């Protein structure tokens, strides 16, 4: 095993540093308007990231071996890997490591640039947006009986709820409002359920929606003939098919939970406003389940203490560090990595399903039959990177037997997302598009349960804001993934139901 120093040397010796990078002022990107750092309220008492930067390393095309080597090198340096593609790695480094990068000069095959040169400034500027949107939401909330708009008025997709990020309590309240507003209306059935508890004792909650099949509107007709459903909602041919969307495995990826609820909300709204719509067809054919926040402990910690917190908040037997990376803890081809510290953001735990959250959701995914449903699809929402990926993540050589179908549907999803706002999304196998990572949720869903359509999505953006996606981009992002998920459901409907 090579030591950190020789690894560092190996890496730096093969790196090209553009000359302009000598100054930390260089290449500050336009989008990063730096505002003064005074914030309070939602952001009070937060960890600061002064002197830290996010670097983008550019590798040779599809050089997987090298990508993996560089990722491991950064991890051993205590770097926080934010995002990888087939030829880039985004990594957050503290000022010492950043300085090391800048001091080391020129050679060979790699370029590296300071993508977000001043992380704290970016966080501060987004906090200003966050504060104003969240204050405006709360104001509406307080004034709601004085002829102001009710921010939880779910009769319209324009509800102010979708304009900002929320606490766990408000997210769960939104879910309860979904039930209150729509359950029993126009044949819609909306239910909530609990799948377990987190390490800190927070509830892990899910919401399901379906349409009673005897509600108004005639049934589907994609293959030129009309058919009539038998039985209750989400049931066709006597099978209740479930389409599961999970998000929020990583605390700092706030746009996932917002998007998951936006998806369910807009699906229900579209189905109830037009019983002959595509949304209504899909809600009659599938039970849509959303578990919007599988890591509420980590999410809350990211909101209240450390914006960039990724893991859960479980004690793992280390004095100095805690937390398990949920998306490295699922039980399929799981393996304990040779050297990874509990302090790393990607610490996978000592064994698969050690995390309360993955265990609870693992049971949920494995127990479809006991609940009387057949889970057909599982989509796990993350940010950032604009990708739509199918298994496997644990190995770039291991392709699912359904790979061709998964790729075909994935390409269609990416196109549907692109068509919405013109933002590009890429589809492919998870390991190929990012890097080899065992313990991924989509590997478990595909490899262990009988879910065929297993995907993970990296939502916006491609790195300008990264995890600090401004509240103004929640709607466009959520709108895109809604189009993508509807495309996927339709694809499955055509492939498996309307034959
Ligand atoms: C909710 O919004 C709808 C549509 O904008 C409006 O007609 C209705 O009065 C609102 N209801 C409440 C309780 O605010
Ligand atoms: C569906 O049919 C049942 C039994 O006829 C009826 O009680 C129920 O109200 C109907 N539901 C809808 C949404 O029409
Ligand atoms: C179903 O859930 C129970 C716990 O609720 C668990 O013991 C069992 O292993 C689960 N089954 C599957 C197939 O995951
Ligand atoms: Zn993630």
Coordinates of C-alpha atoms and ligand atoms in Angstrom, one line a residue:
X1 CA 0.0 0.0 0.0
X2 CA 1.5 3.3 -1.1
X3 CA 1.6 6.0 1.5
X4 CA -0.2 9.3 1.1
X5 CA 3.0 11.2 0.2
X6 CA 4.1 9.0 -2.6
X7 CA 0.5 9.0 -3.9
X8 CA 0.5 12.7 -3.8
X9 CA 3.7 12.9 -5.6
X10 CA 2.5 10.5 -8.2
X11 CA -0.6 12.6 -8.8
X12 CA 1.0 16.0 -8.8
X13 CA 3.8 14.9 -11.0
X14 CA 1.3 14.0 -13.7
X15 CA -0.8 17.1 -13.6
X16 CA -1.0 20.2 -15.7
X17 CA -1.7 23.4 -13.9
X18 CA -2.7 26.2 -16.2
X19 CA -0.4 29.1 -15.6
X20 CA -3.3 31.4 -14.8
X21 CA -4.0 29.5 -11.7
X22 CA -1.1 31.0 -9.8
X23 CA -3.6 33.6 -8.5
X24 CA -6.6 32.6 -6.6
X25 CA -8.5 35.4 -8.2
X26 CA -8.2 33.6 -11.6
X27 CA -11.2 32.1 -13.3
X28 CA -13.8 33.0 -10.8
X29 CA -16.9 32.1 -12.7
X30 CA -19.5 34.7 -13.6
X31 CA -22.3 32.9 -11.9
X32 CA -20.7 33.1 -8.5
X33 CA -21.7 36.5 -7.5
X34 CA -20.0 37.1 -4.2
X35 CA -22.1 38.9 -1.6
X36 CA -21.2 39.9 1.8
X37 CA -21.3 37.0 4.2
X38 CA -23.9 38.2 6.7
X39 CA -26.6 35.7 7.2
X40 CA -28.6 34.5 10.2
X41 CA -31.8 32.7 10.8
X42 CA -31.8 29.5 8.7
X43 CA -28.0 29.6 8.6
X44 CA -27.2 30.7 12.1
X45 CA -24.3 28.8 13.8
X46 CA -23.1 27.1 10.8
X47 CA -19.8 25.5 10.0
X48 CA -17.8 27.7 7.7
X49 CA -15.7 26.6 4.7
X50 CA -13.3 29.5 4.6
X51 CA -10.3 28.9 2.3
X52 CA -11.9 25.8 0.8
X53 CA -12.3 25.3 -3.0
X54 CA -13.8 22.8 -5.4
X55 CA -11.5 21.7 -8.1
X56 CA -12.3 20.1 -11.4
X57 CA -9.8 17.5 -12.5
X58 CA -9.9 16.7 -16.2
X59 CA -8.7 13.2 -17.1
X60 CA -8.2 11.5 -20.4
X61 CA -11.3 10.1 -22.1
X62 CA -12.7 7.1 -20.4
X63 CA -9.6 6.3 -18.5
X64 CA -11.3 4.3 -15.8
X65 CA -8.2 3.0 -14.1
X66 CA -6.7 6.5 -13.8
X67 CA -10.0 7.9 -12.6
X68 CA -10.2 5.4 -9.8
X69 CA -6.6 6.0 -8.8
X70 CA -7.1 9.7 -8.6
X71 CA -10.4 9.4 -6.7
X72 CA -8.7 7.2 -4.2
X73 CA -5.7 9.5 -3.9
X74 CA -8.1 12.5 -3.2
X75 CA -9.9 10.4 -0.6
X76 CA -6.7 9.5 1.1
X77 CA -5.9 13.2 1.2
X78 CA -9.2 13.9 3.0
X79 CA -10.7 15.4 -0.2
X80 CA -14.5 15.3 -0.6
X81 CA -15.4 13.9 -4.0
X82 CA -18.4 15.9 -5.2
X83 CA -19.0 14.5 -8.6
X84 CA -17.4 12.4 -11.3
X85 CA -18.0 11.9 -14.9
X86 CA -16.2 9.6 -17.4
X87 CA -13.5 12.2 -17.7
X88 CA -13.7 14.7 -14.8
X89 CA -13.6 14.6 -11.0
X90 CA -14.9 17.5 -8.9
X91 CA -13.3 17.5 -5.4
X92 CA -13.5 19.8 -2.5
X93 CA -10.2 20.5 -0.8
X94 CA -9.2 22.6 2.2
X95 CA -6.8 25.5 1.9
X96 CA -3.7 23.4 2.6
X97 CA -4.4 20.8 0.0
X98 CA -5.6 23.5 -2.4
X99 CA -2.3 25.3 -1.9
X100 CA -0.4 22.1 -2.5
X101 CA -2.2 21.8 -5.8
X102 CA -1.4 25.3 -6.8
X103 CA 2.3 25.1 -5.8
X104 CA 2.9 22.0 -7.7
X105 CA 3.7 22.5 -11.2
X106 CA 3.1 21.3 -14.6
X107 CA 3.5 18.0 -16.5
X108 CA 1.7 15.3 -18.4
X109 CA -1.8 14.3 -18.8
X110 CA -4.1 16.0 -16.4
X111 CA -5.5 19.4 -16.1
X112 CA -7.1 20.8 -13.0
X113 CA -8.9 24.1 -12.4
X114 CA -10.5 25.8 -9.4
X115 CA -14.1 25.3 -10.2
X116 CA -15.5 27.0 -7.2
X117 CA -12.5 29.0 -5.9
X118 CA -14.2 30.4 -2.9
X119 CA -16.7 27.9 -1.5
X120 CA -17.8 30.0 1.5
X121 CA -18.7 33.0 -0.7
X122 CA -20.9 30.8 -2.9
X123 CA -22.6 29.3 0.2
X124 CA -23.1 32.9 1.6
X125 CA -24.6 34.1 -1.7
X126 CA -27.0 31.2 -1.9
X127 CA -28.0 31.7 1.7
X128 CA -29.2 35.1 0.9
X129 CA -31.7 33.6 -1.7
X130 CA -32.6 30.9 0.7
X131 CA -33.4 33.3 3.5
X132 CA -35.5 35.5 1.4
X133 CA -37.6 32.7 -0.2
X134 CA -37.9 31.0 3.1
X135 CA -39.0 34.2 4.9
X136 CA -41.5 34.8 2.2
X137 CA -42.9 31.3 2.6
X138 CA -43.2 31.6 6.3
X139 CA -44.8 35.0 6.1
X140 CA -47.5 33.5 3.9
X141 CA -47.8 30.7 6.4
X142 CA -48.4 33.1 9.3
X143 CA -50.8 35.4 7.4
X144 CA -52.8 32.6 5.9
X145 CA -56.1 33.6 7.5
X146 CA -55.8 37.2 6.5
X147 CA -56.7 36.7 2.9
X148 CA -53.1 35.9 1.9
X149 CA -52.1 32.9 -0.1
X150 CA -51.9 29.7 1.8
X151 CA -48.3 28.3 1.1
X152 CA -49.7 24.8 1.6
X153 CA -52.5 25.3 -0.8
X154 CA -51.9 22.3 -2.9
X155 CA -54.8 22.9 -5.3
X156 CA -52.2 24.5 -7.6
X157 CA -48.7 23.6 -8.7
X158 CA -48.0 27.3 -8.2
X159 CA -48.1 26.9 -4.5
X160 CA -45.2 28.9 -2.9
X161 CA -44.1 25.6 -1.3
X162 CA -42.2 24.7 -4.4
X163 CA -40.2 28.0 -4.4
X164 CA -37.9 27.2 -1.5
X165 CA -36.2 24.4 0.5
X166 CA -37.9 23.2 3.7
X167 CA -37.3 21.6 7.0
X168 CA -38.1 17.9 7.6
X169 CA -41.2 19.0 9.4
X170 CA -42.5 21.2 6.6
X171 CA -41.7 18.5 4.0
X172 CA -43.7 16.0 6.0
X173 CA -46.5 18.5 6.4
X174 CA -46.6 18.9 2.7
X175 CA -47.0 15.1 2.4
X176 CA -49.9 15.2 4.9
X177 CA -51.5 18.0 2.9
X178 CA -51.3 15.8 -0.2
X179 CA -53.4 13.2 1.7
X180 CA -55.8 15.9 3.1
X181 CA -56.3 17.6 -0.2
X182 CA -56.5 14.8 -2.6
X183 CA -57.4 11.5 -0.9
X184 CA -60.9 10.5 -2.0
X185 CA -61.1 13.3 -4.6
X186 CA -62.0 12.2 -8.1
X187 CA -61.1 8.6 -7.3
X188 CA -57.6 9.4 -6.1
X189 CA -56.2 7.4 -3.2
X190 CA -53.3 9.0 -1.3
X191 CA -51.9 7.3 1.7
X192 CA -48.9 7.9 4.0
X193 CA -47.0 5.2 5.8
X194 CA -43.9 4.8 7.9
X195 CA -41.0 2.5 7.0
X196 CA -39.0 2.9 10.1
X197 CA -36.9 5.3 12.1
X198 CA -33.5 6.9 11.7
X199 CA -30.6 6.6 14.1
X200 CA -31.7 9.8 15.8
X201 CA -35.3 8.6 16.0
X202 CA -36.9 10.6 13.2
X203 CA -39.6 9.0 11.3
X204 CA -38.9 7.6 7.8
X205 CA -42.1 8.3 5.9
X206 CA -43.5 7.5 2.5
X207 CA -46.5 8.6 0.5
X208 CA -48.4 6.6 -2.2
X209 CA -50.9 7.7 -4.8
X210 CA -53.1 5.8 -7.2
X211 CA -56.3 6.2 -9.1
X212 CA -59.4 4.0 -8.5
X213 CA -60.0 2.3 -11.8
X214 CA -63.8 2.9 -11.8
X215 CA -63.3 6.6 -11.7
X216 CA -64.5 8.6 -14.7
X217 CA -62.6 8.5 -18.0
X218 CA -62.0 5.5 -20.2
X219 CA -59.0 3.3 -19.8
X220 CA -55.9 3.3 -21.9
X221 CA -55.5 2.7 -25.5
X222 CA -51.9 2.8 -26.6
X223 CA -52.1 -0.3 -28.7
X224 CA -55.2 0.9 -30.5
X225 CA -57.7 -0.9 -28.3
X226 CA -59.4 0.2 -25.1
X227 CA -59.2 -2.0 -22.1
X228 CA -60.9 -1.9 -18.8
X229 CA -59.1 -2.3 -15.5
X230 CA -60.2 -4.9 -13.1
X231 CA -60.0 -4.3 -9.3
X232 CA -58.9 -1.2 -7.5
X233 CA -56.4 1.6 -8.3
X234 CA -53.0 0.9 -9.6
X235 CA -54.2 -2.6 -10.5
X236 CA -54.1 -4.0 -14.0
X237 CA -54.5 -7.6 -14.8
X238 CA -54.9 -8.4 -11.1
X239 CA -51.4 -7.1 -10.3
X240 CA -50.8 -4.0 -8.3
X241 CA -47.7 -2.4 -9.8
X242 CA -45.7 0.0 -7.7
X243 CA -43.3 2.7 -9.0
X244 CA -41.0 3.8 -6.2
X245 CA -39.1 7.1 -6.0
X246 CA -36.6 7.6 -3.3
X247 CA -34.5 10.7 -2.5
X248 CA -32.4 12.4 0.0
X249 CA -29.8 9.7 0.7
X250 CA -27.2 12.4 0.9
X251 CA -28.0 15.2 3.3
X252 CA -26.6 18.1 1.2
X253 CA -28.5 17.2 -1.9
X254 CA -31.5 19.3 -1.1
X255 CA -33.1 19.4 -4.6
X256 CA -33.9 15.7 -4.5
X257 CA -36.6 15.7 -1.8
X258 CA -38.1 18.9 -3.2
X259 CA -38.3 17.3 -6.7
X260 CA -39.8 14.0 -5.4
X261 CA -42.8 15.8 -3.8
X262 CA -43.1 18.1 -6.8
X263 CA -43.4 15.0 -9.0
X264 CA -46.1 13.3 -7.0
X265 CA -48.0 16.6 -6.6
X266 CA -48.0 17.4 -10.3
X267 CA -48.9 13.9 -11.2
X268 CA -52.0 14.0 -8.9
X269 CA -53.0 17.4 -10.1
X270 CA -52.7 16.5 -13.8
X271 CA -54.7 13.3 -13.2
X272 CA -57.5 15.0 -11.3
X273 CA -57.9 17.9 -13.6
X274 CA -58.1 15.6 -16.7
X275 CA -59.2 12.0 -16.2
X276 CA -58.2 11.2 -19.8
X277 CA -54.7 12.6 -19.4
X278 CA -51.5 10.5 -19.5
X279 CA -51.1 11.2 -15.8
X280 CA -54.5 9.6 -15.1
X281 CA -53.6 6.6 -17.2
X282 CA -50.4 6.2 -15.3
X283 CA -52.0 6.6 -11.9
X284 CA -54.5 3.9 -12.9
X285 CA -51.7 1.6 -14.0
X286 CA -49.2 2.1 -11.1
X287 CA -49.2 3.0 -7.5
X288 CA -46.7 5.8 -7.3
X289 CA -44.7 5.8 -4.0
X290 CA -42.4 8.5 -2.9
X291 CA -40.0 8.2 0.0
X292 CA -38.8 11.8 -0.3
X293 CA -36.3 11.9 2.5
X294 CA -34.5 8.7 3.4
X295 CA -31.8 10.5 5.4
X296 CA -33.7 13.2 7.5
X297 CA -30.9 13.2 10.1
X298 CA -28.2 14.1 7.6
X299 CA -30.5 16.6 5.8
X300 CA -31.3 18.4 9.0
X301 CA -27.6 18.5 9.9
X302 CA -26.8 19.9 6.5
X303 CA -29.5 22.6 7.0
X304 CA -28.6 23.5 10.5
X305 CA -24.9 22.9 11.0
X306 CA -22.7 21.8 8.1
X307 CA -24.1 22.6 4.6
X308 CA -21.9 20.0 3.0
X309 CA -22.8 17.0 5.2
X310 CA -23.5 13.9 3.2
X311 CA -23.9 10.9 5.5
X312 CA -26.4 9.9 8.1
X313 CA -25.7 10.7 11.8
X314 CA -25.1 7.2 13.1
X315 CA -22.4 6.4 15.7
X316 CA -20.0 4.0 14.1
X317 CA -17.6 3.3 17.0
X318 CA -15.1 6.0 16.2
X319 CA -14.4 8.7 18.7
X320 CA -13.8 11.5 16.3
X321 CA -16.2 10.9 13.4
X322 CA -19.7 9.6 12.8
X323 CA -22.1 8.8 9.9
X324 CA -22.4 6.2 7.2
X325 CA -22.7 7.0 3.5
X326 CA -26.1 5.5 2.9
X327 CA -25.4 5.0 -0.8
X328 CA -22.4 2.8 0.0
X329 CA -24.3 0.6 2.5
X330 CA -26.9 -1.4 0.5
X331 CA -26.5 -5.1 0.5
X332 CA -25.5 -6.3 -3.0
X333 CA -21.9 -7.3 -3.7
X334 CA -21.1 -5.1 -0.7
X335 CA -17.5 -5.1 0.4
X336 CA -15.5 -3.5 3.1
X337 CA -13.0 -1.2 1.5
X338 CA -9.3 -1.7 2.3
X339 CA -8.7 1.7 3.7
X340 CA -11.4 4.2 4.4
X341 CA -11.7 6.2 7.5
X342 CA -15.0 6.7 9.4
X343 CA -14.3 10.4 8.9
X344 CA -14.6 10.1 5.1
X345 CA -17.8 11.3 3.5
X346 CA -18.0 7.9 1.7
X347 CA -17.6 5.7 4.8
X348 CA -19.7 2.7 3.9
X349 CA -20.2 1.2 7.4
X350 CA -18.7 -2.0 8.8
X351 CA -21.4 -4.1 7.1
X352 CA -24.2 -3.8 4.6
X353 CA -27.4 -2.4 6.0
X354 CA -25.7 -1.2 9.2
X355 CA -27.4 2.1 8.6
X356 CA -31.0 2.3 10.0
X357 CA -32.2 4.0 6.9
X358 CA -30.9 1.6 4.3
X359 CA -32.1 -1.3 6.3
X360 CA -35.7 0.1 6.6
X361 CA -35.8 1.0 2.9
X362 CA -34.2 -2.3 1.9
X363 CA -37.1 -4.2 3.7
X364 CA -39.6 -1.9 2.0
X365 CA -38.2 -2.7 -1.4
X366 CA -37.9 -6.4 -0.6
X367 CA -41.4 -6.7 0.8
X368 CA -43.6 -5.7 -2.1
X369 CA -45.1 -9.1 -2.3
X370 CA -46.1 -9.1 1.4
X371 CA -47.8 -5.7 0.8
X372 CA -49.6 -7.2 -2.2
X373 CA -47.7 -5.1 -4.8
X374 CA -45.1 -5.8 -7.4
X375 CA -42.5 -3.1 -7.4
X376 CA -41.6 -2.5 -11.0
X377 CA -39.5 0.6 -10.8
X378 CA -37.1 2.2 -8.4
X379 CA -35.6 5.6 -9.0
X380 CA -33.2 7.1 -6.6
X381 CA -32.8 10.9 -6.9
X382 CA -29.5 12.6 -6.2
X383 CA -27.7 15.8 -7.3
X384 CA -25.6 17.0 -9.1
X385 CA -24.4 16.1 -12.6
X386 CA -27.5 15.7 -14.9
X387 CA -27.3 12.0 -15.4
X388 CA -29.8 9.1 -15.5
X389 CA -28.1 5.8 -14.7
X390 CA -28.9 2.1 -14.6
X391 CA -27.0 -0.7 -12.7
X392 CA -24.4 -1.6 -11.9
X393 CA -22.4 0.8 -9.9
X394 CA -20.2 -1.8 -8.2
X395 CA -18.4 -2.9 -11.4
X396 CA -18.0 -1.4 -14.8
X397 CA -17.8 -5.0 -16.3
X398 CA -21.1 -6.2 -14.7
X399 CA -24.0 -5.3 -16.9
X400 CA -27.6 -6.3 -16.0
X401 CA -29.3 -8.8 -18.3
X402 CA -31.8 -6.1 -19.1
X403 CA -29.1 -3.6 -19.9
X404 CA -30.4 -2.9 -23.5
X405 CA -33.9 -2.1 -22.3
X406 CA -32.6 -0.1 -19.4
X407 CA -30.4 1.9 -21.7
X408 CA -33.2 2.4 -24.2
X409 CA -35.6 3.7 -21.6
X410 CA -32.9 5.8 -20.0
X411 CA -32.1 7.5 -23.2
X412 CA -35.8 8.3 -23.6
X413 CA -35.9 9.7 -20.1
X414 CA -32.8 11.9 -20.7
X415 CA -34.5 13.2 -23.9
X416 CA -37.8 13.9 -22.1
X417 CA -35.8 15.8 -19.5
X418 CA -33.8 17.7 -22.1
X419 CA -36.9 18.6 -24.1
X420 CA -38.4 20.4 -21.1
X421 CA -35.9 23.2 -20.6
X422 CA -33.1 22.4 -23.0
X423 CA -30.8 21.2 -20.2
X424 CA -28.7 18.2 -21.3
X425 CA -28.9 14.9 -19.4
X426 CA -26.8 11.9 -20.1
X427 CA -27.9 8.2 -19.8
X428 CA -25.8 5.2 -19.1
X429 CA -24.5 2.6 -16.7
X430 CA -23.7 4.0 -13.3
X431 CA -20.1 2.7 -13.0
X432 CA -19.3 3.8 -16.6
X433 CA -20.7 7.4 -16.1
X434 CA -19.3 8.0 -12.6
X435 CA -17.0 5.5 -11.0
X436 CA -16.9 2.1 -9.3
X437 CA -18.8 2.2 -6.1
X438 CA -20.2 -0.8 -4.2
X439 CA -23.2 -0.6 -1.9
X440 CA -25.4 1.5 -4.3
X441 CA -29.2 1.4 -3.8
X442 CA -29.8 0.7 -7.5
X443 CA -27.5 -2.3 -7.4
X444 CA -29.5 -3.7 -4.5
X445 CA -32.9 -3.0 -6.1
X446 CA -31.9 -4.7 -9.3
X447 CA -29.6 -7.4 -8.0
X448 CA -31.5 -8.6 -4.9
X449 CA -35.2 -7.7 -5.3
X450 CA -37.1 -8.4 -8.5
X451 CA -37.2 -4.7 -9.5
X452 CA -36.3 -4.5 -13.2
X453 CA -36.4 -0.8 -13.8
X454 CA -33.8 0.5 -11.3
X455 CA -32.2 3.9 -11.9
X456 CA -30.5 6.7 -10.1
X457 CA -30.7 10.3 -11.3
X458 CA -28.2 13.0 -10.7
X459 CA -30.4 16.2 -11.0
X460 CA -29.1 19.7 -11.7
X461 CA -26.7 21.2 -12.2
X462 CA -23.3 20.4 -13.8
X463 CA -21.3 22.1 -11.1
X464 CA -21.9 25.9 -11.2
X465 CA -23.7 25.7 -7.9
X466 CA -23.3 22.0 -7.3
X467 CA -25.1 21.1 -4.1
X468 CA -25.9 24.8 -3.4
X469 CA -28.5 24.9 -6.2
X470 CA -30.4 28.2 -5.7
X471 CA -34.1 28.0 -4.8
X472 CA -35.1 29.6 -8.1
X473 CA -33.9 26.4 -9.8
X474 CA -36.0 24.0 -7.8
X475 CA -39.0 24.3 -10.2
X476 CA -37.1 23.8 -13.5
X477 CA -35.2 20.9 -12.0
X478 CA -38.4 19.3 -10.6
X479 CA -40.2 19.9 -13.8
X480 CA -37.5 18.1 -15.8
X481 CA -37.4 15.0 -13.6
X482 CA -41.2 14.9 -13.5
X483 CA -41.2 14.7 -17.3
X484 CA -38.4 12.0 -17.1
X485 CA -40.3 9.9 -14.6
X486 CA -43.5 10.1 -16.5
X487 CA -41.7 9.0 -19.6
X488 CA -40.2 6.0 -17.7
X489 CA -43.6 5.0 -16.4
X490 CA -45.1 5.2 -19.9
X491 CA -42.2 3.1 -21.2
X492 CA -42.8 0.4 -18.6
X493 CA -46.5 0.6 -19.3
X494 CA -46.0 -0.1 -23.0
X495 CA -43.4 -2.7 -22.3
X496 CA -45.2 -4.7 -19.7
X497 CA -48.9 -3.8 -19.5
X498 CA -50.2 -2.7 -22.8
X499 CA -48.9 -5.6 -24.8
Ligands
LIG1 C1 -56.0 27.8 -3.3 O1 -55.6 28.2 -4.6 C2 -56.7 28.2 -5.5 C3 -56.1 28.4 -6.9 O2 -55.2 29.4 -6.9 C4 -57.7 29.3 -5.1 O3 -58.8 29.3 -6.0 C5 -58.2 28.9 -3.7 O4 -59.0 30.0 -3.2 C6 -57.0 28.7 -2.7 N1 -57.5 28.2 -1.5 C7 -57.1 28.6 -0.3 C8 -57.7 28.0 0.9 O5 -56.2 29.5 -0.2
LIG2 C1 -66.0 2.7 -7.4 O1 -67.0 1.7 -7.3 C2 -67.4 1.5 -6.0 C3 -68.4 0.3 -6.1 O2 -69.3 0.5 -7.2 C4 -68.0 2.8 -5.4 O3 -68.4 2.5 -4.1 C5 -67.0 3.8 -5.5 O4 -67.5 5.0 -5.0 C6 -66.5 4.0 -6.9 N1 -65.4 4.9 -6.9 C7 -65.3 5.9 -7.7 C8 -64.1 6.8 -7.6 O5 -66.1 6.1 -8.6
LIG3 C1 -39.6 -7.9 5.0 O1 -39.5 -7.1 6.2 C2 -39.1 -7.8 7.3 C3 -39.1 -6.8 8.5 O2 -40.2 -6.0 8.4 C4 -37.8 -8.5 7.2 O3 -37.5 -9.2 8.3 C5 -37.8 -9.3 5.9 O4 -36.5 -9.8 5.7 C6 -38.2 -8.5 4.7 N1 -38.2 -9.3 3.5 C7 -37.5 -9.0 2.5 C8 -37.6 -10.0 1.3 O5 -36.7 -8.1 2.4
LIG4 ZN1 -26.1 11.6 -3.7

